[in-house]
Short mmCIF file of C-alpha atoms in Angstrom, two decimals:
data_model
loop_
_atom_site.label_atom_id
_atom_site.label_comp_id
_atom_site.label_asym_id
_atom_site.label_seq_id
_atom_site.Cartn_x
_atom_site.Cartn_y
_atom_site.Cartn_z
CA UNK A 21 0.00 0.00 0.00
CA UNK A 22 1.13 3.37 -1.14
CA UNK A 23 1.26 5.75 2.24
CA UNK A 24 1.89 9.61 2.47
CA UNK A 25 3.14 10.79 5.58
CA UNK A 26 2.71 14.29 5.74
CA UNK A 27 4.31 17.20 8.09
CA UNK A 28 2.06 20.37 8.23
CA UNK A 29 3.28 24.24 7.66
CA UNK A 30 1.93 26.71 9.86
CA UNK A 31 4.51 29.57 10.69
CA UNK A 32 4.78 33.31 9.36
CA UNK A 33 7.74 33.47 7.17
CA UNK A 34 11.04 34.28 8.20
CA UNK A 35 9.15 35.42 12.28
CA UNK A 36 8.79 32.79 15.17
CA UNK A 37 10.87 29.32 16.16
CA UNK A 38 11.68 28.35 12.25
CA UNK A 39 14.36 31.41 11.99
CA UNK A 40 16.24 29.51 14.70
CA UNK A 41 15.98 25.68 13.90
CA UNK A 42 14.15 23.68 11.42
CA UNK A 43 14.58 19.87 12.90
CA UNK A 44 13.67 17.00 10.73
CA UNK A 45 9.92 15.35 10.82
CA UNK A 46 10.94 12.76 13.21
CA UNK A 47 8.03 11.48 14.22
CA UNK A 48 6.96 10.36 11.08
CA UNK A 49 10.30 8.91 10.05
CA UNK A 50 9.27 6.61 13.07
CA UNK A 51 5.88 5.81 12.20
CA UNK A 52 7.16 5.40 8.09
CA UNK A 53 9.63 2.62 10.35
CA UNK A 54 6.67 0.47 11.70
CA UNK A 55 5.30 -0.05 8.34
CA UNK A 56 8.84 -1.70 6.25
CA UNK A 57 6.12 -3.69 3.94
CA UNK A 58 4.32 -0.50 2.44
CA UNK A 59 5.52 1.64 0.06
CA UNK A 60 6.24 5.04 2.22
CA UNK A 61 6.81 8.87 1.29
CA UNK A 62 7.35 12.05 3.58
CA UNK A 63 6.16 15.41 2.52
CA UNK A 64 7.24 18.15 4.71
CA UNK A 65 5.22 21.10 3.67
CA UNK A 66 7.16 23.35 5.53
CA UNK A 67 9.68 23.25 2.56
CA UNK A 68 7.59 21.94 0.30
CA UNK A 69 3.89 23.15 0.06
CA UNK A 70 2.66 21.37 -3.06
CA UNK A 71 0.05 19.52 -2.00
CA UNK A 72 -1.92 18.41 -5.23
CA UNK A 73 1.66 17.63 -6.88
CA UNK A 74 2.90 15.14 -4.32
CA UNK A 75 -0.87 13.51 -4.53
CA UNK A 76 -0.92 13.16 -8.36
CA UNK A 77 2.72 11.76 -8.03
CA UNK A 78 2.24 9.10 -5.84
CA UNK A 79 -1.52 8.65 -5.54
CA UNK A 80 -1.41 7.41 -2.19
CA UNK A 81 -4.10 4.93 -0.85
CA UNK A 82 -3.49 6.36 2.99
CA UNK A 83 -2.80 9.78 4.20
CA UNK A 84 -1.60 10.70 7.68
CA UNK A 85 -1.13 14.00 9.74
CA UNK A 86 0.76 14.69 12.24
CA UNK A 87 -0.55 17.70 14.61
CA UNK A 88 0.42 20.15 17.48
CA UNK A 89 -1.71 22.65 18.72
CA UNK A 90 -1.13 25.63 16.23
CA UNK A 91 -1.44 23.71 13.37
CA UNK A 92 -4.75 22.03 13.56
CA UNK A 93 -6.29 24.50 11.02
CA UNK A 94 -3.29 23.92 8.69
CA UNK A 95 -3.80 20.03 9.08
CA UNK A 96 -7.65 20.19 8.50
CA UNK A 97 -7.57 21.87 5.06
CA UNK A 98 -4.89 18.98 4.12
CA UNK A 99 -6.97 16.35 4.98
CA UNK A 100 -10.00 18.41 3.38
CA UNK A 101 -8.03 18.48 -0.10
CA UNK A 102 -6.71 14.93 0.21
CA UNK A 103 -10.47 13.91 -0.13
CA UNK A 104 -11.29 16.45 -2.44
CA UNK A 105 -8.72 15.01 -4.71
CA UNK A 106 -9.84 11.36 -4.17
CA UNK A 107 -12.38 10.11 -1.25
CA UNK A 108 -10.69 6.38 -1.44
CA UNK A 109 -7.86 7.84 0.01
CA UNK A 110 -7.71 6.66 3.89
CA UNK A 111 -7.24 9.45 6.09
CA UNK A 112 -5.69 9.84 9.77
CA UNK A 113 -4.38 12.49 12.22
CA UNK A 114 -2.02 12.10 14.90
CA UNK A 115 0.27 13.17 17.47
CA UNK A 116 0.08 15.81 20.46
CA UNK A 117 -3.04 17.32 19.36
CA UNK A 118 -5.03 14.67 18.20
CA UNK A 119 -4.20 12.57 21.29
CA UNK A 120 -4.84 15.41 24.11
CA UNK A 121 -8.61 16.82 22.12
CA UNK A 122 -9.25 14.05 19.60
CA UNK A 123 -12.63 15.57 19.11
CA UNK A 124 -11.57 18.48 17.18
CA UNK A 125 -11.07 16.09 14.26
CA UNK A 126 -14.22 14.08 14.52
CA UNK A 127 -14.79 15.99 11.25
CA UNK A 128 -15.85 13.97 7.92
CA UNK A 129 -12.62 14.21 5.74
CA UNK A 130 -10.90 12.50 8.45
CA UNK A 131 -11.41 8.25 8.65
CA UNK A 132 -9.67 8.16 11.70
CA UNK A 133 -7.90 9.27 14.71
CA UNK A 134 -4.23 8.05 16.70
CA UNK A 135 -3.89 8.32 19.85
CA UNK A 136 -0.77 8.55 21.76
CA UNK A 137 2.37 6.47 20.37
CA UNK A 138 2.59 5.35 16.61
CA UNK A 139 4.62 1.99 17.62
CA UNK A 140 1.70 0.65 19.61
CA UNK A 141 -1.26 0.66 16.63
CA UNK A 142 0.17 2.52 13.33
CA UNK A 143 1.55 -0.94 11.82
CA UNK A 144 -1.59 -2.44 12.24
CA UNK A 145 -3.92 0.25 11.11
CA UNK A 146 -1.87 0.40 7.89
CA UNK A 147 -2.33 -3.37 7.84
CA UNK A 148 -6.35 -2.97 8.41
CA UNK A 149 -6.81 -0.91 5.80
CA UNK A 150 -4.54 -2.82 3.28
CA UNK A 151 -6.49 -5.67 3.61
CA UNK A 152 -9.60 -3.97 2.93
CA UNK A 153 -11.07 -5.04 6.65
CA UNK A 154 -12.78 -3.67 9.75
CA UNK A 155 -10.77 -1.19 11.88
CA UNK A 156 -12.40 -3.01 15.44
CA UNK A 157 -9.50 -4.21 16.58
CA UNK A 158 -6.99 -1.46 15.88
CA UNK A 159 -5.50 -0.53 19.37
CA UNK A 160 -5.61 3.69 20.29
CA UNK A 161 -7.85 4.15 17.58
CA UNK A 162 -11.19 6.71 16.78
CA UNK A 163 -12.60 5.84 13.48
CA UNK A 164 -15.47 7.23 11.60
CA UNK A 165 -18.44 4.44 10.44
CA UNK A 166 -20.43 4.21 7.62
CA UNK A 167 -22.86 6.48 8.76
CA UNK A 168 -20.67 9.17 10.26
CA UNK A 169 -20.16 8.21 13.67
CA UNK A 170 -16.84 8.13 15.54
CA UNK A 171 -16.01 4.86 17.75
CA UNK A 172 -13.45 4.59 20.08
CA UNK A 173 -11.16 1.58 20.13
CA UNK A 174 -9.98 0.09 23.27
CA UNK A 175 -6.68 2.17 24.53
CA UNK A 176 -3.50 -0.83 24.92
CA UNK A 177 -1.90 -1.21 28.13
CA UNK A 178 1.56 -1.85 26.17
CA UNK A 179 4.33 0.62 26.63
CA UNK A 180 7.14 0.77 23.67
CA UNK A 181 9.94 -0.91 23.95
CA UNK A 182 12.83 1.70 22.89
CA UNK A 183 15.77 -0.43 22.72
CA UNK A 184 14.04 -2.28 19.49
CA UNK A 185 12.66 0.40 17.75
CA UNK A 186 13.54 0.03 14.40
CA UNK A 187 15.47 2.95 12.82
CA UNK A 188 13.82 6.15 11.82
CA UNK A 189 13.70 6.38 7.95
CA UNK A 190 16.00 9.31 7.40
CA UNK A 191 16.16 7.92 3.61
CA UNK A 192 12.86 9.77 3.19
CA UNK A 193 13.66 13.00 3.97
CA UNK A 194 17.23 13.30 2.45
CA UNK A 195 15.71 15.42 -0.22
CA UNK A 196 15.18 17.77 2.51
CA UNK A 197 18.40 16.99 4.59
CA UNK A 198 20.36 19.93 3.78
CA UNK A 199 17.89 22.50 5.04
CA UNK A 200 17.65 21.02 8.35
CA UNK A 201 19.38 23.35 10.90
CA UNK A 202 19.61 23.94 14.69
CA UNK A 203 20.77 27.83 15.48
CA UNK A 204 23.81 27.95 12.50
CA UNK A 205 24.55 24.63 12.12
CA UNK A 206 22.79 22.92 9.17
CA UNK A 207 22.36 20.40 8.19
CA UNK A 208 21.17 18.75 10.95
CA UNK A 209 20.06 15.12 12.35
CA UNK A 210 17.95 15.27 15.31
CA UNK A 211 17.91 11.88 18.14
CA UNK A 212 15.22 11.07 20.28
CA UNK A 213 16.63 8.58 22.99
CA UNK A 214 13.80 8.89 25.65
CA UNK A 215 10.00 9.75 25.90
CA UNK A 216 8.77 11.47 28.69
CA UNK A 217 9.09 13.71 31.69
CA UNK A 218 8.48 12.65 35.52
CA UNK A 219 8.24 16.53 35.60
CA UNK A 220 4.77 18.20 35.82
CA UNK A 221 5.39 21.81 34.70
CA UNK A 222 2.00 23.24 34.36
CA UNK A 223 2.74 24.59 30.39
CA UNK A 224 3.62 21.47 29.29
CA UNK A 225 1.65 18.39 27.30
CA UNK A 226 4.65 16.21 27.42
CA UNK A 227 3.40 14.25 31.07
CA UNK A 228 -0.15 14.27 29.62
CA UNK A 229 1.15 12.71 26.16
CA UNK A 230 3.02 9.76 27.95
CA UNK A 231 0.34 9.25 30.52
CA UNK A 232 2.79 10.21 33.43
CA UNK A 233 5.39 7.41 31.68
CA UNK A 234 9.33 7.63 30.96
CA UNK A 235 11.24 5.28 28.69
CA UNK A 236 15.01 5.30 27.39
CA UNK A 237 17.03 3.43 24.96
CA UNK A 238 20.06 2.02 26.46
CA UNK A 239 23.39 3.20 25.50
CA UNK A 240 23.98 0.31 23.01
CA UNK A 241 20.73 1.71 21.39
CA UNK A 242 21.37 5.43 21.44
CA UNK A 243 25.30 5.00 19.98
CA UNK A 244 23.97 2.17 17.10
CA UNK A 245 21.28 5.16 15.63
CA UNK A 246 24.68 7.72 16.33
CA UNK A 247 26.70 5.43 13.83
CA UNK A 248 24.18 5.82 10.79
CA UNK A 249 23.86 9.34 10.97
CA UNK A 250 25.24 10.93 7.94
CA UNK A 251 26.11 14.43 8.94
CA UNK A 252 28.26 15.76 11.44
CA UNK A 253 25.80 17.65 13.49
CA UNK A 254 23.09 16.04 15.87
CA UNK A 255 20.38 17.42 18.10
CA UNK A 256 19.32 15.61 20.94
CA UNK A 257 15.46 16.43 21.38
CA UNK A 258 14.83 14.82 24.46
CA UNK A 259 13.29 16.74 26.75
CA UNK A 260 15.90 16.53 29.18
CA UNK A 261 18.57 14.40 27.73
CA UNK A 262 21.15 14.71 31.02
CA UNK A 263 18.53 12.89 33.14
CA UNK A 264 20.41 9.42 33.64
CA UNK A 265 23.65 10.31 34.57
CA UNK A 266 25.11 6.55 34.09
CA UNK A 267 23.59 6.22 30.36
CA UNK A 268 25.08 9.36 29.56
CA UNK A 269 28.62 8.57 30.62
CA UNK A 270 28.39 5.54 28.84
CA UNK A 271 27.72 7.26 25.54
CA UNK A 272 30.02 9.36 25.70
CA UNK A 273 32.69 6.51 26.76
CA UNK A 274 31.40 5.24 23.42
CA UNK A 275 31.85 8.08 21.28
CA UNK A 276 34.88 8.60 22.33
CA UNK A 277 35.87 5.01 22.05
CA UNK A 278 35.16 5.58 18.43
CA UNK A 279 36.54 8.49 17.86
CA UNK A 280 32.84 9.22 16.62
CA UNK A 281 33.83 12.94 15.38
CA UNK A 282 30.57 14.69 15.34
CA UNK A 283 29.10 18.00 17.38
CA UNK A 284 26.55 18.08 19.63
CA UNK A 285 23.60 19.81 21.13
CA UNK A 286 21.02 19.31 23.62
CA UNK A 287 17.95 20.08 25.78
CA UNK A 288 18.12 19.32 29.72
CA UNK A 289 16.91 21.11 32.68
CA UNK A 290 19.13 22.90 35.28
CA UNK A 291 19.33 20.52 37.64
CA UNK A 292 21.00 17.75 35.87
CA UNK A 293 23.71 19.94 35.23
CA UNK A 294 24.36 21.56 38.53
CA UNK A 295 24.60 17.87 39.75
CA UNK A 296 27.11 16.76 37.38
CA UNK A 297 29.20 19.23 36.17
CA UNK A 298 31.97 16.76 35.55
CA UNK A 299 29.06 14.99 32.65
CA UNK A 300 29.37 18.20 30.85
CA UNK A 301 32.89 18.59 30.78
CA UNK A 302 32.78 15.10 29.18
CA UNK A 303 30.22 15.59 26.77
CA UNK A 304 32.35 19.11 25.93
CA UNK A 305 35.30 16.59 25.32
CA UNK A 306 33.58 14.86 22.71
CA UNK A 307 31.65 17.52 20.82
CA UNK A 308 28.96 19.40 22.66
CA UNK A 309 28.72 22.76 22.06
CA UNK A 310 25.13 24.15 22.21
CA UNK A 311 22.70 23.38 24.95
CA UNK A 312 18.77 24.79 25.25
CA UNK A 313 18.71 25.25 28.52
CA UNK A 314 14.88 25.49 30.28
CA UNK A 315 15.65 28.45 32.44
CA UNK A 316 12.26 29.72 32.33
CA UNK A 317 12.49 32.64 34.78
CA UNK A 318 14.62 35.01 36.76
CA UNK A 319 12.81 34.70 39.81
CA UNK A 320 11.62 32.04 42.36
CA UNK A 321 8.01 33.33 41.61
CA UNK A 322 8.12 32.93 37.64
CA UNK A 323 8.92 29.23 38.48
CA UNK A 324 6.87 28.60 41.12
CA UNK A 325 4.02 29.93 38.81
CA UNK A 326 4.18 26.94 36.34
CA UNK A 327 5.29 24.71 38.87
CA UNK A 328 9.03 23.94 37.95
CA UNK A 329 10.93 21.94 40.50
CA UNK A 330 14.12 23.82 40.15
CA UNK A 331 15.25 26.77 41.99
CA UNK A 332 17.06 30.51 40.43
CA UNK A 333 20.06 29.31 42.36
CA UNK A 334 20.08 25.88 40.28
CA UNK A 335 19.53 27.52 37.29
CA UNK A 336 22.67 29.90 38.23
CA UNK A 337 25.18 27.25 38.79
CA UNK A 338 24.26 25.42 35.69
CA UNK A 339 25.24 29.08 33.87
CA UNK A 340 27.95 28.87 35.04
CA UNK A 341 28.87 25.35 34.06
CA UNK A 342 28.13 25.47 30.75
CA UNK A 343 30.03 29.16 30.55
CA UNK A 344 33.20 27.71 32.20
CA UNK A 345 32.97 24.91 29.51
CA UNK A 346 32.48 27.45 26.80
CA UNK A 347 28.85 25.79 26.09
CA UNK A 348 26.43 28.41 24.22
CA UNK A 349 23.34 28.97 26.22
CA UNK A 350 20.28 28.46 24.30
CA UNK A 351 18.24 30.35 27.01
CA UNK A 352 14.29 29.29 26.97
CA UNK A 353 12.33 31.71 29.48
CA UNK A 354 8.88 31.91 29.66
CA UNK A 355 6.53 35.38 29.88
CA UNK A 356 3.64 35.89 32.13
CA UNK A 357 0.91 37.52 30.43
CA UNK A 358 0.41 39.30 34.10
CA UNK A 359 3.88 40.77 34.12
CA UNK A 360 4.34 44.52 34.47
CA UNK A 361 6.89 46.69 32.91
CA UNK A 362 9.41 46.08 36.05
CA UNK A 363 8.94 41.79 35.69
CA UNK A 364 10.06 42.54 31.86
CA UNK A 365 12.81 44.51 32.99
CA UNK A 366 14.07 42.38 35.86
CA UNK A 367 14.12 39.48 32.89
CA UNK A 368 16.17 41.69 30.71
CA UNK A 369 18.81 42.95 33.00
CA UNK A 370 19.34 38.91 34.05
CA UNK A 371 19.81 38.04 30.54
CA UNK A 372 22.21 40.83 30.61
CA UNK A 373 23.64 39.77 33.69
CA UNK A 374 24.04 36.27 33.07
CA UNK A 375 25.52 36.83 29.46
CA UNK A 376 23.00 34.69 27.87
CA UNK A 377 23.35 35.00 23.78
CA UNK A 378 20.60 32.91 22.07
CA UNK A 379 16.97 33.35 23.65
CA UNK A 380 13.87 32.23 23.20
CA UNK A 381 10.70 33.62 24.59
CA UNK A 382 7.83 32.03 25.23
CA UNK A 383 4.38 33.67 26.41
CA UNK A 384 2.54 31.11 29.12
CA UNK A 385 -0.23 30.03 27.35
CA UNK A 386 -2.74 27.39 28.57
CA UNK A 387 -2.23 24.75 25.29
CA UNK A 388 -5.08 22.36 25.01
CA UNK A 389 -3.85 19.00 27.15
CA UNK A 390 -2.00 20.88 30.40
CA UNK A 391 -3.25 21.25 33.69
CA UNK A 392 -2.55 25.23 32.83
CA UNK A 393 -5.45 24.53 30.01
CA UNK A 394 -8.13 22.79 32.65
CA UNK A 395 -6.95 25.81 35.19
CA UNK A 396 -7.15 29.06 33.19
CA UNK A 397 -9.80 27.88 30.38
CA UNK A 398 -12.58 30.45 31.68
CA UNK A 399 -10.26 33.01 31.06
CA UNK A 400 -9.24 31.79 27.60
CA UNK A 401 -9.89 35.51 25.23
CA UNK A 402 -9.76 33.17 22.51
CA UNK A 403 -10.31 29.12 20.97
CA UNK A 404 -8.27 30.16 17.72
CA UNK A 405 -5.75 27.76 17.79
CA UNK A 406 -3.52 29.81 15.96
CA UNK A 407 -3.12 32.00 18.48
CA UNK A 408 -1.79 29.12 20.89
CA UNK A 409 2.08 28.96 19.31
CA UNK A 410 3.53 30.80 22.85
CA UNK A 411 3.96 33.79 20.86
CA UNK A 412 0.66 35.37 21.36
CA UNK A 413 -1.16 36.21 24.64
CA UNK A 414 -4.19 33.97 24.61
CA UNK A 415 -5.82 35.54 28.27
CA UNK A 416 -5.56 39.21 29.09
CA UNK A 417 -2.68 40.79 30.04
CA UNK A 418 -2.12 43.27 32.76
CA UNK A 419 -0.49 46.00 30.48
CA UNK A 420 -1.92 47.09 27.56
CA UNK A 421 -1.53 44.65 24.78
CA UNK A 422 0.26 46.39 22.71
CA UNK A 423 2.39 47.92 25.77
CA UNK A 424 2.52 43.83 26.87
CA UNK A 425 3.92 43.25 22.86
CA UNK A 426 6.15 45.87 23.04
CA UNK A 427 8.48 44.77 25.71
CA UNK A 428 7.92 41.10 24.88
CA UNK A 429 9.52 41.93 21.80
CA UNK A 430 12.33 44.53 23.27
CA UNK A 431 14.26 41.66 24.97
CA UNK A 432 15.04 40.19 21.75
CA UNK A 433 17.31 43.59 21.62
CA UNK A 434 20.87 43.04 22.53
CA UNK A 435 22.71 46.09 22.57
CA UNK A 436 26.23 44.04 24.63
CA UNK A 437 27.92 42.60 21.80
CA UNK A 438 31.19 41.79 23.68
CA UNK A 439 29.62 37.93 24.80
CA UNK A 440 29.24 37.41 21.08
CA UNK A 441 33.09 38.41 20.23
CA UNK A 442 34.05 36.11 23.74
CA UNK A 443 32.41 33.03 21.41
CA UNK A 444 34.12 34.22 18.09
CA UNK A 445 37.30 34.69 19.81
CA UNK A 446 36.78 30.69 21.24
CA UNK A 447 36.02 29.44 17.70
CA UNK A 448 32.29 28.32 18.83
CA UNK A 449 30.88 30.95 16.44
CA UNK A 450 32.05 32.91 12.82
CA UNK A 451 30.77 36.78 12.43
CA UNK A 452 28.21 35.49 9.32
CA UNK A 453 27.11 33.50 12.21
CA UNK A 454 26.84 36.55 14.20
CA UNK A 455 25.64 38.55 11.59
CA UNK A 456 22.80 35.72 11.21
CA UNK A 457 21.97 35.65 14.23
CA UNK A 458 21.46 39.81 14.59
CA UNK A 459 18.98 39.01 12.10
CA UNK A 460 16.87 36.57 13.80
CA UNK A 461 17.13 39.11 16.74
CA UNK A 462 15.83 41.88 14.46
CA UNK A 463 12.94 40.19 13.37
CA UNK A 464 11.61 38.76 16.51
CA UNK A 465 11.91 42.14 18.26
CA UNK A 466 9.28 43.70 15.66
CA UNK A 467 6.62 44.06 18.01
CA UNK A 468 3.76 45.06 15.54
CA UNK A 469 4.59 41.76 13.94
CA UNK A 470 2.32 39.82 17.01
CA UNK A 471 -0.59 41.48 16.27
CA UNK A 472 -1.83 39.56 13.27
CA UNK A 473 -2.81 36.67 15.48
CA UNK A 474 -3.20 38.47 18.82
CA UNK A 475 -7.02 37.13 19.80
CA UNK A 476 -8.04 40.94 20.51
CA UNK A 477 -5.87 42.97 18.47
CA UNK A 478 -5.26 40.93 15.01
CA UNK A 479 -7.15 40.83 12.22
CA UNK A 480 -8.13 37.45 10.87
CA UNK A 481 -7.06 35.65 7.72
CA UNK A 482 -11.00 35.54 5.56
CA UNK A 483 -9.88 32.31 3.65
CA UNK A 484 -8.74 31.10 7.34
CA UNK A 485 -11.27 32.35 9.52
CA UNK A 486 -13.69 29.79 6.26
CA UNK A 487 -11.98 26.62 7.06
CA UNK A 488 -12.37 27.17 10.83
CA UNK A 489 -15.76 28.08 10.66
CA UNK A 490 -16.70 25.39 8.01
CA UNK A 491 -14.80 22.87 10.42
#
């Protein structure tokens, strides 16, 4: 059976996330790995956006979505001109969104809906429909009948096994490969080794994906997947990939047993670094240079507010660290819509302070799926979706909006170049990186460019604002 996997496009040109990485789809070179029997192609319309082409190429019998919050408009209208162009074609959605508020595609161009992890039911959905036969027994599974109704399957007990996961099909995305990138390294090759968080920040949908559950690949695993990788950058996307300090050493013991010569860089929280500073120093040894580093806040308050276990005094030390190692701090913080001018300022003078190069900004927004969702939905201005990308201020704000806009967007301005020579001078970045990187400043700290989907002060998209309504 001929399948399309498909990776939605919903982002503003050259504003938001995408100026600062572009990671590979891979998800869905996981789920095309379940399915080695069928005949499997990935279109990632956020570098390609032809549609219609890809479906008169390939004519696939099954389509499947993947779909976060902000893109559930952009993954609708896909699945609206998949039938369009042929109504044989099998549809299906999956992933965060789909799993956390499944009922927002009990719509009719969709045949059916995953829930939670692909390696647990996608192999034998694909075989279902192959074979022409009922969909009954497919595990984590809403499907549409024959007269328009949506059944629920029965949700499997089974957890995924990580250490035999089959390899992700990179082969079907090496036509993108080269356009991957994380910060100024392209192209890229991102890892997953673990699923998971036994952390509960309130923001997050990660706990409420995994049902509360963690699961790693062993070292073994994690270093096999490292030794097909074809380019000499990786990303590790685990959510905090520092977590098991013994796993970790052994990789790296690996890697350098190898002489594996690739760079590195990773996401982890604070507190696995302040614990093991000598892990660092290790993982420095054998090629990490960037890590994104879930700061959050600058004050005990911020991070009591969404409930993160980790303390200003943690997050210091692990600064530190990673500065003494020569590390770049990928900086994530996270902006109360409640904050006055002063909370905006004492965020900006810590950046400052602490010397911090590459940020990222995030407005607290209650996505669909967290406890901040169930908490603050009454005071929700808005159920546009598109609004929900942490970029927009989805319940009001105690400045004025466009007051609120304007110094969210002033602390992309960095006026203290000297950090940026300190990391030119150590070889960890050129001046075109530099120069790049001014850029992606520039544009994020356009304030009037969050208005367009600000819930109260944009105005919306006609052709948009259709689909939704339609939907």
């Amino acid at each position: 059976m001929r399948i399309l996997l498909i990776q939605p496009e919903y982002l503003t040109e050259g504003f938001g996330f995408r100026i600062a990485a572009l990671p590979e789809p891979l998800h869905l070179e996981m789920v095309a790995a379940t399915v080695p029997d069928h005949d499997v192609r990935i279109l990632d319309m956020r570098l390609d956006g032809n549609l219609d082409a890809a479906l008169k190429k390939f004519w696939p019998e099954m389509v499947a979505v993947t779909a976060l919050t902000p893109e559930v408009y952009a993954v609708r209208d896909i699945l609206k001109r998949v039938k369009a162009f042929s109504p044989e074609i099998f549809t299906v959605v999956g992933g965060h969104h789909a799993t956390l508020l499944p009922q927002d595609f009990c719509l009719s161009p969709v045949d059916a809906i995953a829930l939670g992890e692909a390696e647990l039911m996608f192999w034998q959905l694909a075989r279902a429909v192959a074979d022409r036969r009922g969909l009954q027994e497919v595990p984590n599974l809403i499907w549409q009948d024959r007269v328009g109704r949506f059944v629920r399957n029965h949700i499997s007990q089974s957890k995924v096994d990580m250490d035999h996961l089959s390899m992700p099909r990179r082969d079907l995305t090496e036509s993108y490969r080269n356009e991957y990138f994380f910060l100024f390294d392209k192209p890229d090759t991102s890892v997953a080794t673990s699923r998971g968080c036994p952390y509960r920040c309130n923001f997050c949908s990660v706990h409420e994906f995994y049902g509360g559950r963690c699961s790693q690949m062993s070292h073994r695993r994690v270093f096999q997947e490292l030794r097909t990788i074809r380019t000499n950058h990786v990303t590790f996307v685990d959510d905090n990939f520092l977590m098991n300090y013994r796993r970790e050493n052994d990789i790296a013991d690996m890697i350098k047993a190898e002489n594996l010569e690739m760079k590195f860089s990773l996401e982890c929280r604070t507190d696995s670094i302040a614990r093991h500073p000598e892990l660092v120093e290790k993982w420095v040894d054998i090629g990490l240079y960037a890590v994104l580093l879930g700061l959050e806040g600058a004050s005990e308050k911020t991070l009591t507010k969404v409930n993160k276990t980790s303390h200003v005094e943690t997050n210091n030390r692990a600064i530190e660290i990673l500065r003494n190692q020569g590390v770049i701090i990928w900086g994530a913080f996270i902006v109360d819509p409640e904050w006055t001018e002063e909370d905006f300022g004492q965020l900006r003078d810590y950046v400052h302070e602490k010397r911090i190069t590459h940020t990222q900004f995030t407005i607290l927004t209650p996505l669909p799926g967290t406890q901040l969702y169930r908490d603050r939905q009454e005071d929700l201005l808005t159920n546009d979706y598109s609004s929900f990308d942490t970029l927009h201020a989805v319940v009001p704000t105690r400045l004025s909006r466009e007051k609120f806009y304007q110094n969210f967007a002033d602390l992309y301005r960095q006026s203290d170049i000297e950090p940026y020579y300190d990391l030119v001078r150590a070889g960890k970045m050129t001046v075109e990186d530099c120069k790049c990187g001014k850029r992606m400043l520039d544009a994020m700290a356009d304030w009037e460019r969050y208005i367009e989907k600000d819930p109260v002060l944009g105005l919306r998209d006609p052709q948009v604002s259709c689909i939704r309504e339609e939907a």
